[in-house]
Amino acid sequence: MNALLVKDVRIVDADHQLAGDILIRDGIIWALGRKLLPPRGVPVLQGEGRTALPAFIDLHAHFRDPGFPEKEDLLSGARAAAHGGFTCVSLMPNTDPVCDSPEVARYLLAEAKRHGLIEVYPVGAITVGLMGEELSPMEALAPWVWAFSDDGKGVEDHELMLRACRKAAGLDRVIFPHCEFQGLSDRGLSEELMVARDLWLCRRTGCRLHLAHISTPGSLELVSLAKERRLPVTCEVTPHHLCLTREEGDYSVNPPLPDREAREALVKALKGGPIDAIATDHAPHTPRDKAAGAPGISGIELAFPLLYTRLVAPGVISLSELSRYLALQPARILGLRKGLIQVGYDGDLMLFSDEEFTASEDFFFSKSTNTPLLGTRLSGRVWATVHRGEVIYLDGAVKGRDFRDHREVI
Ligand SMILES: [Zn+2]
């Protein structure tokens, strides 16, 4: 029997707060309560002094596999995810080859299964080779992907995007646009114009839309209007757009870091605004590519500590609210029975402590350490990550060859 008892923890999710034990059996949360008596032989994770949250679900990450193993690959990405408290990651198609064929999507799923750490959810390309010229074979891709995106750039051709939205609606798949028109001097406007166009296409076609990394107050306003009209639209914002500003120090990332005012608007939108999820846009790069100007942040491992330190610890949002954005809402968008610590939900947990640490280079399991947070003191260190009742990260080690298993066995 696959089972695990997590003992003596503070349990927090989007709906509840309690203290006690969590029993997971056959990958599912089986019981919650005080002093649960496990069946004989069940391993125990002694969680005293720690908080358990539903494990996080990242709707937006780049694991660079196939094609760029010097930046990241599926194994290093999965290890980084486990270290960050994530058990499910949606992978963007800008790999080499691009995920514009069922073969690439099937490769991602098979490799993730072979590694046995996390679940991956591939995103297929909207256009062949992300060239913005010809639709990918969306019908053939649909069984393997939950959404379609040309992330990295916007689809500029209106007719092509209209056809993509119609097709996605017919296939019951999500269009996941990176909103940015090229050639506008006002970067915020280039995002907002494409958000407006894609919301209108959503209205005309009935296609489900999930907007990637929105970053301006104008985009929030447009999404709010669309939600008032009950359009099937969701959106995400990244930890770095919520926590960092360009005034404090600019860093090459796309969309660019917000100014102070825009950041405040994004944070405010977490309190009853139109934001559905926080997604990392984990974008690992080698130092050489970064020096050459490649935009992006290696963010999946520091996402929670950053959000915890900057938003939860000072009381800007509650831990329950953060859990809603990192677990419950992404689970709903993907259609998973995850994201809450309740009987019948998948046994996916992360446990953390208030321990402070410095985000130094040797902190990372990712192959890349491109982040403006190097050297920063943060708290909310992830202590353990549990995927369907199996401990995949514990106290500095990811499940694998050198995994030191600290679990006590009754
Ligand atoms: Zn993007």
Short mmCIF file of C-alpha atoms and ligand atoms in Angstrom, two decimals:
data_model
loop_
_atom_site.label_atom_id
_atom_site.label_comp_id
_atom_site.label_asym_id
_atom_site.label_seq_id
_atom_site.Cartn_x
_atom_site.Cartn_y
_atom_site.Cartn_z
CA MET A 1 0.00 0.00 0.00
CA ASN A 2 1.26 3.45 -0.89
CA ALA A 3 0.63 5.60 2.19
CA LEU A 4 2.14 8.46 4.14
CA LEU A 5 1.23 10.12 7.43
CA VAL A 6 2.21 13.77 7.84
CA LYS A 7 2.08 14.51 11.56
CA ASP A 8 1.60 17.61 13.70
CA VAL A 9 1.45 20.32 11.07
CA ARG A 10 -0.40 23.56 10.63
CA ILE A 11 -2.62 22.88 7.63
CA VAL A 12 -3.59 25.79 5.38
CA ASP A 13 -5.34 25.86 2.03
CA ALA A 14 -7.55 28.33 0.19
CA ASP A 15 -10.60 27.40 2.28
CA HIS A 16 -9.42 26.04 5.65
CA GLN A 17 -6.91 26.35 8.47
CA LEU A 18 -6.42 23.66 11.07
CA ALA A 19 -3.71 21.84 12.98
CA GLY A 20 -3.18 18.09 12.96
CA ASP A 21 -2.25 15.16 10.76
CA ILE A 22 -2.79 14.25 7.12
CA LEU A 23 -3.08 10.63 6.01
CA ILE A 24 -2.53 9.93 2.33
CA ARG A 25 -3.38 6.50 0.88
CA ASP A 26 -3.02 5.38 -2.71
CA GLY A 27 -2.11 8.92 -3.67
CA ILE A 28 -5.30 10.48 -2.26
CA ILE A 29 -5.89 12.44 0.95
CA TRP A 30 -7.64 9.83 3.06
CA ALA A 31 -8.10 11.49 6.46
CA LEU A 32 -7.40 14.72 8.31
CA GLY A 33 -7.48 15.16 12.07
CA ARG A 34 -5.65 15.12 15.34
CA LYS A 35 -3.61 12.12 16.40
CA LEU A 36 -4.54 9.93 13.45
CA LEU A 37 -3.53 6.33 13.90
CA PRO A 38 -1.91 5.08 10.73
CA PRO A 39 -2.12 1.50 9.58
CA ARG A 40 1.02 -0.48 10.53
CA GLY A 41 4.17 0.20 8.56
CA VAL A 42 3.06 3.53 7.15
CA PRO A 43 5.94 6.02 6.89
CA VAL A 44 5.60 9.18 8.95
CA LEU A 45 6.76 12.65 8.02
CA GLN A 46 7.12 14.51 11.30
CA GLY A 47 6.08 18.02 10.42
CA GLU A 48 6.14 19.74 13.80
CA GLY A 49 6.77 23.47 13.55
CA ARG A 50 5.97 23.48 9.87
CA THR A 51 3.05 24.49 7.69
CA ALA A 52 1.52 22.25 5.02
CA LEU A 53 -0.02 23.77 1.92
CA PRO A 54 -1.40 22.03 -1.15
CA ALA A 55 1.59 21.58 -3.50
CA PHE A 56 1.86 24.31 -6.11
CA ILE A 57 0.87 24.06 -9.77
CA ASP A 58 2.78 26.17 -12.28
CA LEU A 59 0.81 27.03 -15.39
CA HIS A 60 3.80 28.57 -17.15
CA ALA A 61 7.38 27.28 -17.24
CA HIS A 62 10.18 26.71 -19.75
CA PHE A 63 12.22 23.54 -19.16
CA ARG A 64 14.17 24.00 -22.46
CA ASP A 65 13.86 20.32 -23.35
CA PRO A 66 14.25 19.23 -26.12
CA GLY A 67 16.92 21.49 -27.51
CA PHE A 68 18.72 23.54 -24.87
CA PRO A 69 20.07 21.14 -22.21
CA GLU A 70 22.76 23.62 -21.23
CA LYS A 71 19.99 25.87 -19.80
CA GLU A 72 17.67 23.18 -18.34
CA ASP A 73 16.30 19.75 -19.16
CA LEU A 74 13.25 17.85 -18.03
CA LEU A 75 15.06 16.23 -15.13
CA SER A 76 16.76 19.37 -13.80
CA GLY A 77 13.53 21.30 -14.31
CA ALA A 78 11.54 18.66 -12.42
CA ARG A 79 14.10 18.69 -9.60
CA ALA A 80 13.90 22.48 -9.42
CA ALA A 81 10.10 22.28 -9.38
CA ALA A 82 10.13 19.75 -6.53
CA HIS A 83 12.55 22.00 -4.64
CA GLY A 84 10.16 24.90 -5.16
CA GLY A 85 7.12 23.02 -3.78
CA PHE A 86 5.57 22.32 -7.21
CA THR A 87 4.18 18.92 -8.30
CA CYS A 88 2.59 19.96 -11.60
CA VAL A 89 4.11 22.13 -14.29
CA SER A 90 2.72 23.28 -17.61
CA LEU A 91 5.51 23.50 -20.20
CA MET A 92 5.73 26.09 -22.94
CA PRO A 93 6.42 24.94 -26.51
CA ASN A 94 9.42 27.14 -27.44
CA THR A 95 11.84 24.23 -27.46
CA ASP A 96 13.90 22.82 -30.35
CA PRO A 97 12.09 21.15 -31.99
CA VAL A 98 9.09 23.27 -31.07
CA CYS A 99 6.17 21.42 -29.47
CA ASP A 100 4.13 21.68 -32.68
CA SER A 101 3.81 17.92 -33.20
CA PRO A 102 2.37 15.09 -31.10
CA GLU A 103 5.86 13.50 -31.00
CA VAL A 104 7.33 16.32 -28.91
CA ALA A 105 4.35 16.40 -26.53
CA ARG A 106 4.51 12.63 -26.11
CA TYR A 107 8.25 12.83 -25.44
CA LEU A 108 7.64 15.33 -22.61
CA LEU A 109 4.96 13.15 -21.04
CA ALA A 110 7.02 9.95 -21.34
CA GLU A 111 10.18 11.55 -19.91
CA ALA A 112 8.33 13.06 -16.95
CA LYS A 113 6.80 9.67 -16.22
CA ARG A 114 10.20 7.99 -16.43
CA HIS A 115 11.69 10.46 -13.94
CA GLY A 116 8.79 9.90 -11.56
CA LEU A 117 8.98 13.29 -9.85
CA ILE A 118 6.30 15.67 -11.09
CA GLU A 119 3.44 15.78 -13.58
CA VAL A 120 3.95 17.82 -16.72
CA TYR A 121 1.22 19.35 -18.84
CA PRO A 122 2.51 20.26 -22.30
CA VAL A 123 1.31 23.34 -24.15
CA GLY A 124 1.26 22.98 -27.94
CA ALA A 125 2.31 25.68 -30.37
CA ILE A 126 -0.38 27.77 -32.09
CA THR A 127 1.75 28.11 -35.23
CA VAL A 128 4.26 25.81 -36.91
CA GLY A 129 7.73 26.51 -35.50
CA LEU A 130 6.26 29.52 -33.61
CA MET A 131 6.74 31.40 -36.88
CA GLY A 132 3.31 33.04 -36.81
CA GLU A 133 2.53 31.98 -40.38
CA GLU A 134 0.69 28.68 -40.44
CA LEU A 135 -1.43 26.91 -37.81
CA SER A 136 0.12 23.89 -36.12
CA PRO A 137 -1.70 20.55 -36.49
CA MET A 138 -3.97 21.45 -33.57
CA GLU A 139 -6.30 18.43 -33.93
CA ALA A 140 -3.36 16.02 -33.83
CA LEU A 141 -1.83 17.83 -30.83
CA ALA A 142 -5.07 18.17 -28.86
CA PRO A 143 -4.99 14.75 -27.12
CA TRP A 144 -1.57 15.58 -25.59
CA VAL A 145 -1.86 19.25 -24.69
CA TRP A 146 -4.24 21.30 -22.56
CA ALA A 147 -3.59 24.63 -24.30
CA PHE A 148 -1.99 26.30 -27.30
CA SER A 149 0.50 29.16 -27.13
CA ASP A 150 3.23 30.85 -29.14
CA ASP A 151 4.71 32.09 -25.85
CA GLY A 152 7.76 34.25 -26.37
CA LYS A 153 5.86 36.31 -28.91
CA GLY A 154 2.36 37.28 -29.83
CA VAL A 155 0.51 35.96 -32.88
CA GLU A 156 0.34 39.19 -34.87
CA ASP A 157 -1.82 37.95 -37.77
CA HIS A 158 -5.48 38.54 -36.80
CA GLU A 159 -6.92 36.07 -39.30
CA LEU A 160 -4.57 33.33 -38.11
CA MET A 161 -5.46 33.99 -34.45
CA LEU A 162 -9.17 33.97 -35.31
CA ARG A 163 -8.77 30.55 -36.92
CA ALA A 164 -6.74 29.30 -33.95
CA CYS A 165 -9.46 30.42 -31.50
CA ARG A 166 -12.20 28.76 -33.55
CA LYS A 167 -10.24 25.53 -33.74
CA ALA A 168 -9.39 25.55 -30.04
CA ALA A 169 -13.06 26.13 -29.17
CA GLY A 170 -14.03 23.11 -31.28
CA LEU A 171 -11.34 20.98 -29.65
CA ASP A 172 -12.19 22.18 -26.12
CA ARG A 173 -8.66 23.43 -25.59
CA VAL A 174 -7.43 26.73 -24.16
CA ILE A 175 -5.69 29.51 -26.11
CA PHE A 176 -2.83 30.78 -23.92
CA PRO A 177 -1.58 33.98 -25.57
CA HIS A 178 1.59 35.89 -24.90
CA CYS A 179 0.22 39.36 -25.60
CA GLU A 180 2.69 41.66 -27.30
CA PHE A 181 2.50 43.48 -30.62
CA GLN A 182 5.94 44.19 -32.05
CA GLY A 183 6.98 47.64 -33.10
CA LEU A 184 5.20 49.82 -30.58
CA SER A 185 7.39 52.16 -28.59
CA ASP A 186 5.01 51.88 -25.59
CA ARG A 187 5.54 48.34 -24.28
CA GLY A 188 2.49 48.47 -21.99
CA LEU A 189 0.27 49.50 -24.89
CA SER A 190 1.64 46.68 -27.03
CA GLU A 191 0.44 44.24 -24.36
CA GLU A 192 -2.93 45.89 -23.82
CA LEU A 193 -3.80 46.08 -27.52
CA MET A 194 -3.25 42.36 -27.93
CA VAL A 195 -5.11 41.56 -24.70
CA ALA A 196 -8.05 43.57 -26.09
CA ARG A 197 -7.90 41.82 -29.46
CA ASP A 198 -7.69 38.35 -27.92
CA LEU A 199 -10.56 39.05 -25.50
CA TRP A 200 -12.64 40.14 -28.46
CA LEU A 201 -11.72 36.95 -30.35
CA CYS A 202 -12.73 35.01 -27.26
CA ARG A 203 -16.07 36.80 -27.27
CA ARG A 204 -16.62 36.08 -30.96
CA THR A 205 -15.54 32.42 -30.95
CA GLY A 206 -16.41 31.22 -27.44
CA CYS A 207 -12.85 29.94 -27.10
CA ARG A 208 -11.42 29.62 -23.58
CA LEU A 209 -8.56 32.06 -23.05
CA HIS A 210 -5.78 32.06 -20.45
CA LEU A 211 -3.67 35.20 -20.70
CA ALA A 212 0.04 34.73 -19.94
CA HIS A 213 1.90 37.00 -17.51
CA ILE A 214 -0.21 40.15 -17.70
CA SER A 215 1.75 43.07 -16.36
CA THR A 216 -0.06 46.40 -16.67
CA PRO A 217 -3.02 48.11 -14.98
CA GLY A 218 -4.63 48.48 -18.43
CA SER A 219 -4.55 44.71 -18.98
CA LEU A 220 -6.18 44.20 -15.57
CA GLU A 221 -8.91 46.65 -16.52
CA LEU A 222 -9.60 44.83 -19.80
CA VAL A 223 -9.74 41.41 -18.10
CA SER A 224 -12.12 42.82 -15.48
CA LEU A 225 -14.45 44.05 -18.21
CA ALA A 226 -14.33 40.67 -19.93
CA LYS A 227 -15.11 38.90 -16.67
CA GLU A 228 -18.08 41.20 -16.07
CA ARG A 229 -19.34 39.98 -19.44
CA ARG A 230 -18.76 36.41 -18.24
CA LEU A 231 -16.31 35.54 -21.00
CA PRO A 232 -14.42 32.25 -20.44
CA VAL A 233 -11.15 34.04 -19.64
CA THR A 234 -8.52 33.54 -16.95
CA CYS A 235 -5.17 35.23 -16.47
CA GLU A 236 -1.93 34.86 -14.58
CA VAL A 237 0.69 37.18 -13.15
CA THR A 238 4.27 36.27 -12.24
CA PRO A 239 5.94 36.46 -8.80
CA HIS A 240 8.50 38.94 -10.15
CA HIS A 241 5.84 41.34 -11.46
CA LEU A 242 4.15 41.17 -8.06
CA CYS A 243 7.29 41.62 -5.97
CA LEU A 244 9.96 43.53 -7.92
CA THR A 245 10.06 46.91 -9.62
CA ARG A 246 12.38 48.38 -12.18
CA GLU A 247 13.10 51.30 -9.85
CA GLU A 248 14.65 48.90 -7.34
CA GLY A 249 16.83 47.42 -10.08
CA ASP A 250 16.02 46.52 -13.64
CA TYR A 251 16.52 43.01 -14.98
CA SER A 252 15.94 41.72 -18.48
CA VAL A 253 12.60 39.92 -18.50
CA ASN A 254 9.59 39.93 -20.83
CA PRO A 255 7.22 41.60 -20.07
CA PRO A 256 9.58 44.08 -18.40
CA LEU A 257 9.49 44.58 -14.65
CA PRO A 258 6.73 47.01 -13.66
CA ASP A 259 7.23 50.46 -12.20
CA ARG A 260 6.13 50.98 -8.61
CA GLU A 261 2.64 52.10 -9.55
CA ALA A 262 1.98 49.14 -11.86
CA ARG A 263 3.27 46.71 -9.26
CA GLU A 264 0.89 48.18 -6.70
CA ALA A 265 -2.02 47.73 -9.11
CA LEU A 266 -1.07 44.07 -9.70
CA VAL A 267 -0.82 43.37 -5.97
CA LYS A 268 -4.12 45.13 -5.33
CA ALA A 269 -5.74 42.91 -7.96
CA LEU A 270 -4.92 39.87 -5.79
CA LYS A 271 -7.59 41.19 -3.40
CA GLY A 272 -10.76 40.60 -5.37
CA GLY A 273 -9.37 41.68 -8.74
CA PRO A 274 -9.34 39.74 -11.99
CA ILE A 275 -6.16 37.67 -11.39
CA ASP A 276 -6.73 33.92 -11.38
CA ALA A 277 -3.28 32.45 -10.87
CA ILE A 278 0.35 33.18 -10.11
CA ALA A 279 2.64 31.41 -12.62
CA THR A 280 6.42 31.55 -12.50
CA ASP A 281 7.39 31.93 -16.20
CA HIS A 282 10.51 30.00 -15.09
CA ALA A 283 12.98 30.92 -17.84
CA PRO A 284 16.44 29.47 -17.22
CA HIS A 285 19.41 30.79 -19.23
CA THR A 286 23.17 30.21 -19.18
CA PRO A 287 25.30 33.16 -17.98
CA ARG A 288 26.48 33.58 -21.56
CA ASP A 289 22.94 33.83 -23.02
CA LYS A 290 21.96 36.15 -20.21
CA ALA A 291 24.96 38.39 -20.88
CA ALA A 292 23.87 38.47 -24.53
CA GLY A 293 20.51 39.89 -23.39
CA ALA A 294 18.23 36.84 -23.20
CA PRO A 295 15.16 37.89 -21.19
CA GLY A 296 13.90 35.76 -18.30
CA ILE A 297 14.25 34.67 -14.69
CA SER A 298 15.01 31.21 -13.30
CA GLY A 299 12.10 31.50 -10.90
CA ILE A 300 10.46 28.22 -9.93
CA GLU A 301 12.56 27.63 -6.81
CA LEU A 302 12.27 31.10 -5.34
CA ALA A 303 8.64 31.79 -6.30
CA PHE A 304 7.17 30.78 -2.96
CA PRO A 305 9.89 32.25 -0.70
CA LEU A 306 9.69 35.53 -2.64
CA LEU A 307 5.89 35.76 -2.45
CA TYR A 308 5.90 34.64 1.18
CA THR A 309 8.56 37.14 2.22
CA ARG A 310 7.25 40.14 0.27
CA LEU A 311 3.47 39.62 0.42
CA VAL A 312 2.44 37.17 3.15
CA ALA A 313 4.89 37.97 5.96
CA PRO A 314 4.09 41.75 5.88
CA GLY A 315 0.35 40.94 5.80
CA VAL A 316 -0.41 42.20 2.29
CA ILE A 317 -2.20 38.92 1.47
CA SER A 318 -2.90 35.88 3.63
CA LEU A 319 -1.33 32.46 3.20
CA SER A 320 -4.78 31.13 2.23
CA GLU A 321 -5.01 33.72 -0.52
CA LEU A 322 -1.55 32.83 -1.79
CA SER A 323 -2.54 29.15 -1.80
CA ARG A 324 -5.57 29.99 -3.91
CA TYR A 325 -3.31 31.55 -6.59
CA LEU A 326 -0.53 28.95 -6.50
CA ALA A 327 -2.61 25.79 -6.13
CA LEU A 328 -6.41 25.87 -6.18
CA GLN A 329 -7.02 28.14 -9.16
CA PRO A 330 -4.30 26.62 -11.36
CA ALA A 331 -5.75 23.17 -10.54
CA ARG A 332 -9.18 24.37 -11.63
CA ILE A 333 -7.78 25.82 -14.85
CA LEU A 334 -6.08 22.49 -15.64
CA GLY A 335 -9.11 20.50 -14.48
CA LEU A 336 -7.26 18.61 -11.71
CA ARG A 337 -8.57 17.35 -8.37
CA LYS A 338 -5.77 19.13 -6.57
CA GLY A 339 -5.13 22.40 -4.82
CA LEU A 340 -6.94 21.78 -1.52
CA ILE A 341 -5.98 19.70 1.52
CA GLN A 342 -9.26 17.87 1.79
CA VAL A 343 -10.32 14.26 1.85
CA GLY A 344 -10.64 12.96 -1.70
CA TYR A 345 -8.16 15.40 -3.21
CA ASP A 346 -4.79 14.25 -4.58
CA GLY A 347 -2.13 13.82 -1.89
CA ASP A 348 0.07 16.66 -3.16
CA LEU A 349 1.58 18.79 -0.39
CA MET A 350 4.41 21.17 0.30
CA LEU A 351 5.73 21.87 3.78
CA PHE A 352 7.70 24.93 4.73
CA SER A 353 9.15 26.74 7.71
CA ASP A 354 9.77 30.40 8.49
CA GLU A 355 13.51 29.74 8.34
CA GLU A 356 15.50 32.51 6.66
CA PHE A 357 18.05 31.76 4.02
CA THR A 358 20.17 33.48 1.41
CA ALA A 359 19.41 32.78 -2.24
CA SER A 360 22.98 31.89 -3.19
CA GLU A 361 24.12 30.07 -6.35
CA ASP A 362 24.34 26.73 -4.57
CA PHE A 363 20.67 26.98 -3.54
CA PHE A 364 19.46 26.00 -7.01
CA PHE A 365 18.60 22.58 -8.45
CA SER A 366 17.91 24.30 -11.77
CA LYS A 367 20.89 24.38 -14.14
CA SER A 368 20.49 28.16 -14.32
CA THR A 369 20.70 30.80 -11.64
CA ASN A 370 19.63 33.84 -13.65
CA THR A 371 17.69 35.85 -11.11
CA PRO A 372 17.97 39.34 -9.66
CA LEU A 373 17.45 37.71 -6.25
CA LEU A 374 20.95 36.21 -5.88
CA GLY A 375 22.26 37.21 -2.47
CA THR A 376 18.81 38.22 -1.17
CA ARG A 377 17.59 37.10 2.28
CA LEU A 378 14.22 35.35 2.07
CA SER A 379 12.08 33.25 4.38
CA GLY A 380 9.51 30.51 3.73
CA ARG A 381 12.02 27.84 2.86
CA VAL A 382 10.46 24.73 1.33
CA TRP A 383 11.17 21.73 3.58
CA ALA A 384 9.31 18.94 1.82
CA THR A 385 7.26 18.29 -1.31
CA VAL A 386 4.90 15.35 -1.55
CA HIS A 387 3.44 14.10 -4.83
CA ARG A 388 0.50 11.69 -4.56
CA GLY A 389 1.74 10.48 -1.21
CA GLU A 390 5.36 10.14 -2.24
CA VAL A 391 8.05 12.42 -0.81
CA ILE A 392 9.87 13.88 -3.84
CA TYR A 393 11.84 16.57 -2.01
CA LEU A 394 12.99 16.62 1.59
CA ASP A 395 15.33 18.91 3.43
CA GLY A 396 17.86 19.65 0.71
CA ALA A 397 17.53 16.49 -1.35
CA VAL A 398 15.37 15.52 -4.31
CA LYS A 399 14.21 11.92 -4.72
CA GLY A 400 16.77 10.04 -6.77
CA ARG A 401 20.15 8.41 -6.43
CA ASP A 402 21.42 10.29 -3.39
CA PHE A 403 18.07 10.78 -1.67
CA ARG A 404 18.48 10.62 2.07
CA ASP A 405 15.14 9.44 3.33
CA HIS A 406 14.50 11.01 6.73
CA ARG A 407 11.09 9.50 7.25
CA GLU A 408 10.52 7.62 10.44
CA VAL A 409 8.73 4.32 10.04
CA ILE A 410 6.38 3.26 12.79
ZN ZN B 1 5.67 34.93 -22.55
#
